[in-house]
PDB file of C-alpha atoms in Angstrom:
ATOM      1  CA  UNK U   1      78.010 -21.770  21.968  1.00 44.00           C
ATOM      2  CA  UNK U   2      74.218 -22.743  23.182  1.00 43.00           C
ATOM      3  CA  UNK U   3      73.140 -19.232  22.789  1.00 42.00           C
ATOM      4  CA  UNK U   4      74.733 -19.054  19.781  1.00 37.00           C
ATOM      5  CA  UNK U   5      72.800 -21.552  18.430  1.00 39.00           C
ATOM      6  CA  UNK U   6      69.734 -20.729  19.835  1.00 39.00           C
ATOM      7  CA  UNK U   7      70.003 -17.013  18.192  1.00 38.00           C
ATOM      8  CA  UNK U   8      70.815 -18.872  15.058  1.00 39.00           C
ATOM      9  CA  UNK U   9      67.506 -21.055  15.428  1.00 39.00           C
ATOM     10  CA  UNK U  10      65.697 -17.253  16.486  1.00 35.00           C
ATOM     11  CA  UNK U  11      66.791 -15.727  13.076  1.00 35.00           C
ATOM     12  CA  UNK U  12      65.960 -18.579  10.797  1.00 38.00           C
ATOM     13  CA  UNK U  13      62.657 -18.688  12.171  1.00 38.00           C
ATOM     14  CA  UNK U  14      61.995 -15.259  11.920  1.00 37.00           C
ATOM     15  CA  UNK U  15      63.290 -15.573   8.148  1.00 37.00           C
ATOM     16  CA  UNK U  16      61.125 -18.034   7.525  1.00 35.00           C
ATOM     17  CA  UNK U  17      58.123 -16.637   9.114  1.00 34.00           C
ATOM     18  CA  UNK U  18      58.404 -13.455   7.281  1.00 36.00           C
ATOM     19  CA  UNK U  19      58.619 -14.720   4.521  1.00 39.00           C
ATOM     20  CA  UNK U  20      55.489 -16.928   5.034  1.00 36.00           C
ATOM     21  CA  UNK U  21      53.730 -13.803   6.104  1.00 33.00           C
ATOM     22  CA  UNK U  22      54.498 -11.043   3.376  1.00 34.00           C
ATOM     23  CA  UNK U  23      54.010 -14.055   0.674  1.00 36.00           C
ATOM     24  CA  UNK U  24      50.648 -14.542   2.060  1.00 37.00           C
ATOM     25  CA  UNK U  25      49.693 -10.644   2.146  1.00 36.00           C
ATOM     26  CA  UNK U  26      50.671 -10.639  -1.628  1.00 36.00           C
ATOM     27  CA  UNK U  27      48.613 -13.352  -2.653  1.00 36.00           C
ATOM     28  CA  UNK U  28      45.809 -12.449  -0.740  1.00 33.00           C
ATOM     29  CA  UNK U  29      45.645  -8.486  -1.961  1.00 34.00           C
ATOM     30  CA  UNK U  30      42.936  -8.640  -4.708  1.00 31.00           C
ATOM     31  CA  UNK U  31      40.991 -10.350  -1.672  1.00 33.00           C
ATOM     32  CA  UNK U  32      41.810  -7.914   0.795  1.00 32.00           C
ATOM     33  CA  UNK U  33      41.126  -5.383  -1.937  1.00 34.00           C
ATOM     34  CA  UNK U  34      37.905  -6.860  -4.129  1.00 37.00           C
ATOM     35  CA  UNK U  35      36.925  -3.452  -5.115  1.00 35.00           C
ATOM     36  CA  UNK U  36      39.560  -3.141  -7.669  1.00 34.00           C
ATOM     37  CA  UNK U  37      37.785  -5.628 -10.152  1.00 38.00           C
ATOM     38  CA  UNK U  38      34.389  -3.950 -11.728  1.00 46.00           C
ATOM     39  CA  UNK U  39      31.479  -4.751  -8.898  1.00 52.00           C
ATOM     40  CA  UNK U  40      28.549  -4.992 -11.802  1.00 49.00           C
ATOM     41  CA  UNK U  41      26.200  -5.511  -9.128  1.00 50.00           C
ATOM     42  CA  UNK U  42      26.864  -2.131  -7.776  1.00 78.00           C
ATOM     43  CA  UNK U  43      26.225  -0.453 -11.094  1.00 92.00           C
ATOM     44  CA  UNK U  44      23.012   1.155 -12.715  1.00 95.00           C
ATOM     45  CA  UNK U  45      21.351   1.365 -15.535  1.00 96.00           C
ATOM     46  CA  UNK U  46      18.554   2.637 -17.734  1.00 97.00           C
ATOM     47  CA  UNK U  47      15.570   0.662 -18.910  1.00 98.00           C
ATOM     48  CA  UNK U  48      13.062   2.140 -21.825  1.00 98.00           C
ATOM     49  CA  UNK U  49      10.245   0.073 -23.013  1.00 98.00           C
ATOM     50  CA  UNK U  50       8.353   0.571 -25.732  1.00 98.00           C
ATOM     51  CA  UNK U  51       5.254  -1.228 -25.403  1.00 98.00           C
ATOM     52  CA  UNK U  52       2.743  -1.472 -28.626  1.00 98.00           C
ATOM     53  CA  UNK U  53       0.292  -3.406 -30.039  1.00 96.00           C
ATOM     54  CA  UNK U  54      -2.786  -1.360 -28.094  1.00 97.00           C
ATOM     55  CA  UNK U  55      -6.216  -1.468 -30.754  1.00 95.00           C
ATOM     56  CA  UNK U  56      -6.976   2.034 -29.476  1.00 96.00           C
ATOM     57  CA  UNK U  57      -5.998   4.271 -26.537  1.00 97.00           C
ATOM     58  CA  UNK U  58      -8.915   3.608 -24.442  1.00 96.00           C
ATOM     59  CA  UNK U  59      -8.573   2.583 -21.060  1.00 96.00           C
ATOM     60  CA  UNK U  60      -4.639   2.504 -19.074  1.00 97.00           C
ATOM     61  CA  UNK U  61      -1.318   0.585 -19.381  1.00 97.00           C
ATOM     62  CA  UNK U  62      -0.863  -1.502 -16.243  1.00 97.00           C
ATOM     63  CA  UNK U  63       2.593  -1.802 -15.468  1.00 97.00           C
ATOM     64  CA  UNK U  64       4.894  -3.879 -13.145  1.00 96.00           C
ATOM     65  CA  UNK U  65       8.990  -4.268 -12.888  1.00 97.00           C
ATOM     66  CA  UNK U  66       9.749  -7.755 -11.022  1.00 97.00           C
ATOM     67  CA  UNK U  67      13.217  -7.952  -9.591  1.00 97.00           C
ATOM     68  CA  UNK U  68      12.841 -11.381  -8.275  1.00 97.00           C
ATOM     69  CA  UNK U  69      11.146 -14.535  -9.109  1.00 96.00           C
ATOM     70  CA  UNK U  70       8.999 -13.969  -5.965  1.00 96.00           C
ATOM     71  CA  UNK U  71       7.521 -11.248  -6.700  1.00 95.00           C
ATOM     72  CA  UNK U  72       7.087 -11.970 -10.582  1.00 95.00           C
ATOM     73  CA  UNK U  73       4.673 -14.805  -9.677  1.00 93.00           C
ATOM     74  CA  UNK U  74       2.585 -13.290  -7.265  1.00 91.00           C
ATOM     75  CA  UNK U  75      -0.775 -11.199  -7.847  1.00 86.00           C
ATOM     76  CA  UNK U  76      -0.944  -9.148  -5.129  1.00 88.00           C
ATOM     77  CA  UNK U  77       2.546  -6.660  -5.286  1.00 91.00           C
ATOM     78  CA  UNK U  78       5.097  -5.295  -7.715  1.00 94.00           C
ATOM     79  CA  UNK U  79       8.894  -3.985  -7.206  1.00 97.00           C
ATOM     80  CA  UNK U  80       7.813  -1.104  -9.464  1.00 96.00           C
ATOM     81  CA  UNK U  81       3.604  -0.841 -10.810  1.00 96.00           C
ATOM     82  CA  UNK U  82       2.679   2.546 -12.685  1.00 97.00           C
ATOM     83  CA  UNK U  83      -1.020   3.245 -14.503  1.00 97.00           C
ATOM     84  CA  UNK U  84       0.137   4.909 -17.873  1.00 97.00           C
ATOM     85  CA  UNK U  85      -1.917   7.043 -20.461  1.00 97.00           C
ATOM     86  CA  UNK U  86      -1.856   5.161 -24.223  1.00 97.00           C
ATOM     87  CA  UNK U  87      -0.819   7.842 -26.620  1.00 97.00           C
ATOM     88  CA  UNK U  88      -1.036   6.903 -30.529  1.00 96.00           C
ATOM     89  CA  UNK U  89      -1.522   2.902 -29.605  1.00 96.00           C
ATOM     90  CA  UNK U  90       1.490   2.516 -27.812  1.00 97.00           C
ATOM     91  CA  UNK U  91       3.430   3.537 -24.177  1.00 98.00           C
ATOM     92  CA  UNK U  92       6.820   4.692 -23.427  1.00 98.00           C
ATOM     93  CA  UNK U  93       8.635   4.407 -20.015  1.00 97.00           C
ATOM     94  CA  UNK U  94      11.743   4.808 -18.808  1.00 97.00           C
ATOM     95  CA  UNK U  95      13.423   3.797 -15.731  1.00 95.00           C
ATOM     96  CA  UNK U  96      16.718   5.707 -14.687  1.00 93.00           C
ATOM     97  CA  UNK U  97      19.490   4.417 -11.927  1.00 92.00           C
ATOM     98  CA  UNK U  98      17.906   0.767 -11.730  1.00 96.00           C
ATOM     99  CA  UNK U  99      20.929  -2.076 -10.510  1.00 96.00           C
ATOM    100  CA  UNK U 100      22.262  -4.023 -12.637  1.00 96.00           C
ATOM    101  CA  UNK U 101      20.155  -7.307 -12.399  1.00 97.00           C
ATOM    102  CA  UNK U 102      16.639  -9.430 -13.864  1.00 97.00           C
ATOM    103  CA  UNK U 103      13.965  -7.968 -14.374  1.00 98.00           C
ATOM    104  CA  UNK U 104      10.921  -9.269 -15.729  1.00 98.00           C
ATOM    105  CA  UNK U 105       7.816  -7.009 -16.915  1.00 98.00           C
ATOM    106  CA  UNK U 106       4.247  -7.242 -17.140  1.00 96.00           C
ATOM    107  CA  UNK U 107       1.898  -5.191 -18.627  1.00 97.00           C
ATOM    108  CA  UNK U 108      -2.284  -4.787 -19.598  1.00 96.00           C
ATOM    109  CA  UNK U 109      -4.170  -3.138 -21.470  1.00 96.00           C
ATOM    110  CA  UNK U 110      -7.118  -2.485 -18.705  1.00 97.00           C
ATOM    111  CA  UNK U 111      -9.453  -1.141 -21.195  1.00 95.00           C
ATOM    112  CA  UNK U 112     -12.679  -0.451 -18.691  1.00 95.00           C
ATOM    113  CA  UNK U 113     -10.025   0.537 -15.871  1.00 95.00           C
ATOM    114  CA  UNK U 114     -11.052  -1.747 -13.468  1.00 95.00           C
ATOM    115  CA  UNK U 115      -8.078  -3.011 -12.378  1.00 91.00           C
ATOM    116  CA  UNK U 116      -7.846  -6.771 -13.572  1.00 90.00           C
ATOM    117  CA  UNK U 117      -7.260  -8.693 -16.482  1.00 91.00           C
ATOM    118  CA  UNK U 118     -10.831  -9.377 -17.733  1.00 92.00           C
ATOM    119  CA  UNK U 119     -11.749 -12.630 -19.052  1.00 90.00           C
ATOM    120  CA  UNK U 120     -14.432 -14.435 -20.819  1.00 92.00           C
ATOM    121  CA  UNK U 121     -16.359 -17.419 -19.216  1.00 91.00           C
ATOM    122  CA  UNK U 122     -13.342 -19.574 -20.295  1.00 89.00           C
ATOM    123  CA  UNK U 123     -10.914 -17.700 -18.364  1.00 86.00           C
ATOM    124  CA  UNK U 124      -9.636 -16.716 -21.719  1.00 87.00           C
ATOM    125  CA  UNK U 125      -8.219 -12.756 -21.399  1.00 90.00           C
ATOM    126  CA  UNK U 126     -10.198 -10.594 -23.443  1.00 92.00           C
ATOM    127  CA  UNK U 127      -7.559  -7.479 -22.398  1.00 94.00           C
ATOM    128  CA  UNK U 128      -4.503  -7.217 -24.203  1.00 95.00           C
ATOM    129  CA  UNK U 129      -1.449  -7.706 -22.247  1.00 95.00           C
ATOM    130  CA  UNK U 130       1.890  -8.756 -22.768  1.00 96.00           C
ATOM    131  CA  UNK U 131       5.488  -9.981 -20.686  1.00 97.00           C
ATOM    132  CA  UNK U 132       9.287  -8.826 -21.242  1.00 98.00           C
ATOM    133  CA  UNK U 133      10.865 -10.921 -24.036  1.00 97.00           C
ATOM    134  CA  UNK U 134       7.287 -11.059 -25.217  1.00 96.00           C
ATOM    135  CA  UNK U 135       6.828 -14.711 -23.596  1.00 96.00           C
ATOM    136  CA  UNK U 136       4.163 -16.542 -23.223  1.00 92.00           C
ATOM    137  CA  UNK U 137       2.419 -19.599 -21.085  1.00 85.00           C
ATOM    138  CA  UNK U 138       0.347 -22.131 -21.397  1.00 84.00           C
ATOM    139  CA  UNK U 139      -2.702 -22.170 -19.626  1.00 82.00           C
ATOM    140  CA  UNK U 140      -1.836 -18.476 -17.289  1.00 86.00           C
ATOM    141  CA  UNK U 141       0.972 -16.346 -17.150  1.00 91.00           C
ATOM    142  CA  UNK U 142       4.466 -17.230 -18.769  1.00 95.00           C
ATOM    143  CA  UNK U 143       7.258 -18.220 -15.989  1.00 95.00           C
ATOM    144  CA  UNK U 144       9.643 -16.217 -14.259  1.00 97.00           C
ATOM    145  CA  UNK U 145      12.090 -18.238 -16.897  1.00 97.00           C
ATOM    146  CA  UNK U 146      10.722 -17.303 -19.452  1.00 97.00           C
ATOM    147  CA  UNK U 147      10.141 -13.574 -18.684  1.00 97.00           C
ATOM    148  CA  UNK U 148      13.015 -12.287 -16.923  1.00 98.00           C
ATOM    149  CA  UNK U 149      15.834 -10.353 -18.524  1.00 98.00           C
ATOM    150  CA  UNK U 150      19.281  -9.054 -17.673  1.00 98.00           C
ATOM    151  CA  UNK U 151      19.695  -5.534 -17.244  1.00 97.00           C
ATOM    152  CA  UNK U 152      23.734  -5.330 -17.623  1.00 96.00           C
ATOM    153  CA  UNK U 153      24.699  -2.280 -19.812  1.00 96.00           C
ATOM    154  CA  UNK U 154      24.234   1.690 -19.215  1.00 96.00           C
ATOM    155  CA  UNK U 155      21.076   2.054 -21.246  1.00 97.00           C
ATOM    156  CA  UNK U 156      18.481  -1.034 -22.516  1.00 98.00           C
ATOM    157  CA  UNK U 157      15.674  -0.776 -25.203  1.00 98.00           C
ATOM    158  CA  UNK U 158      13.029  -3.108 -24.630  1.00 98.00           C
ATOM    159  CA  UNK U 159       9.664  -3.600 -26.975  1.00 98.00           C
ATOM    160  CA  UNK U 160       6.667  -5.774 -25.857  1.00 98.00           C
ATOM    161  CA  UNK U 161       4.160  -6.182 -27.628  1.00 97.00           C
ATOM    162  CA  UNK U 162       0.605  -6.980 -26.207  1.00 96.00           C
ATOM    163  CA  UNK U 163      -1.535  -9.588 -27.487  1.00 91.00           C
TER     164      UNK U 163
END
């Protein structure tokens, strides 16, 4: 009768237990799995910007792509920089197979090619230039805030116009 009991005790647990275990692996399968919901972060994209507003095609288009507020705010290095030709006043690039993510852009119109936003003896620009979601700042550049933009569909059109 004892070991009766005690295989009766064996079985319930083991009924119970199962079910506590293949409950568990049910509700835990989209986290076992989380590659069956869309990973966005994981996808690319295509950026072309338009960028217009040049008085004459003298001189180069400075160009930088920020992915990160970091990088956005300093001087000294750029996710992405190019030197572009102006062609009719205004500058066409595209970027193919960028992440999903913000961006923020800069550009200049570095007229004499020297490399640097020229000012007078203000410190007021007398280049052109211009930020993604054509922001501006007071006093310097506009924020990372202010600037950056989510890149989030297969193909984005972007204009900026420099000031």
């Amino acid at each position: 009768m004892k070991k009766l009991i005690s295989i009766s005790y064996v079985l319930i647990a083991f009924i119970f237990l199962s079910q506590k275990l293949f409950s568990q692996s049910n509700q835990t399968d989209s986290t076992i799995h989380p590659r069956l919901v869309s990973d966005k972060s994981e996808r690319v994209g295509k950026i072309i910007v338009t960028i217009v507003g040049f008085e004459n095609n003298e001189g180069d288009c400075r160009f930088a792509l920020n992915n990160s507020e970091e990088l956005h705010e300093r001087e000294d290095t750029v996710f992405i920089g190019l030197v572009l030709p102006i062609k009719n006043d205004t500058v066409v690039v595209e970027f193919d197979s960028l992440n999903y993510g913000w961006y923020a852009i800069k550009v200049l119109h570095d007229e004499n090619q020297n490399s640097e936003l020229d000012t007078d003896f203000l410190g007021i620009p007398s280049e052109r230039y211009g930020y993604s979601n054509n922001a501006s700042g007071w006093f310097g550049p506009p924020s990372w805030e202010k600037a950056k933009f989510l890149l989030n569909q297969e193909v984005m059109k972007i204009e900026i116009e420099v000031d």
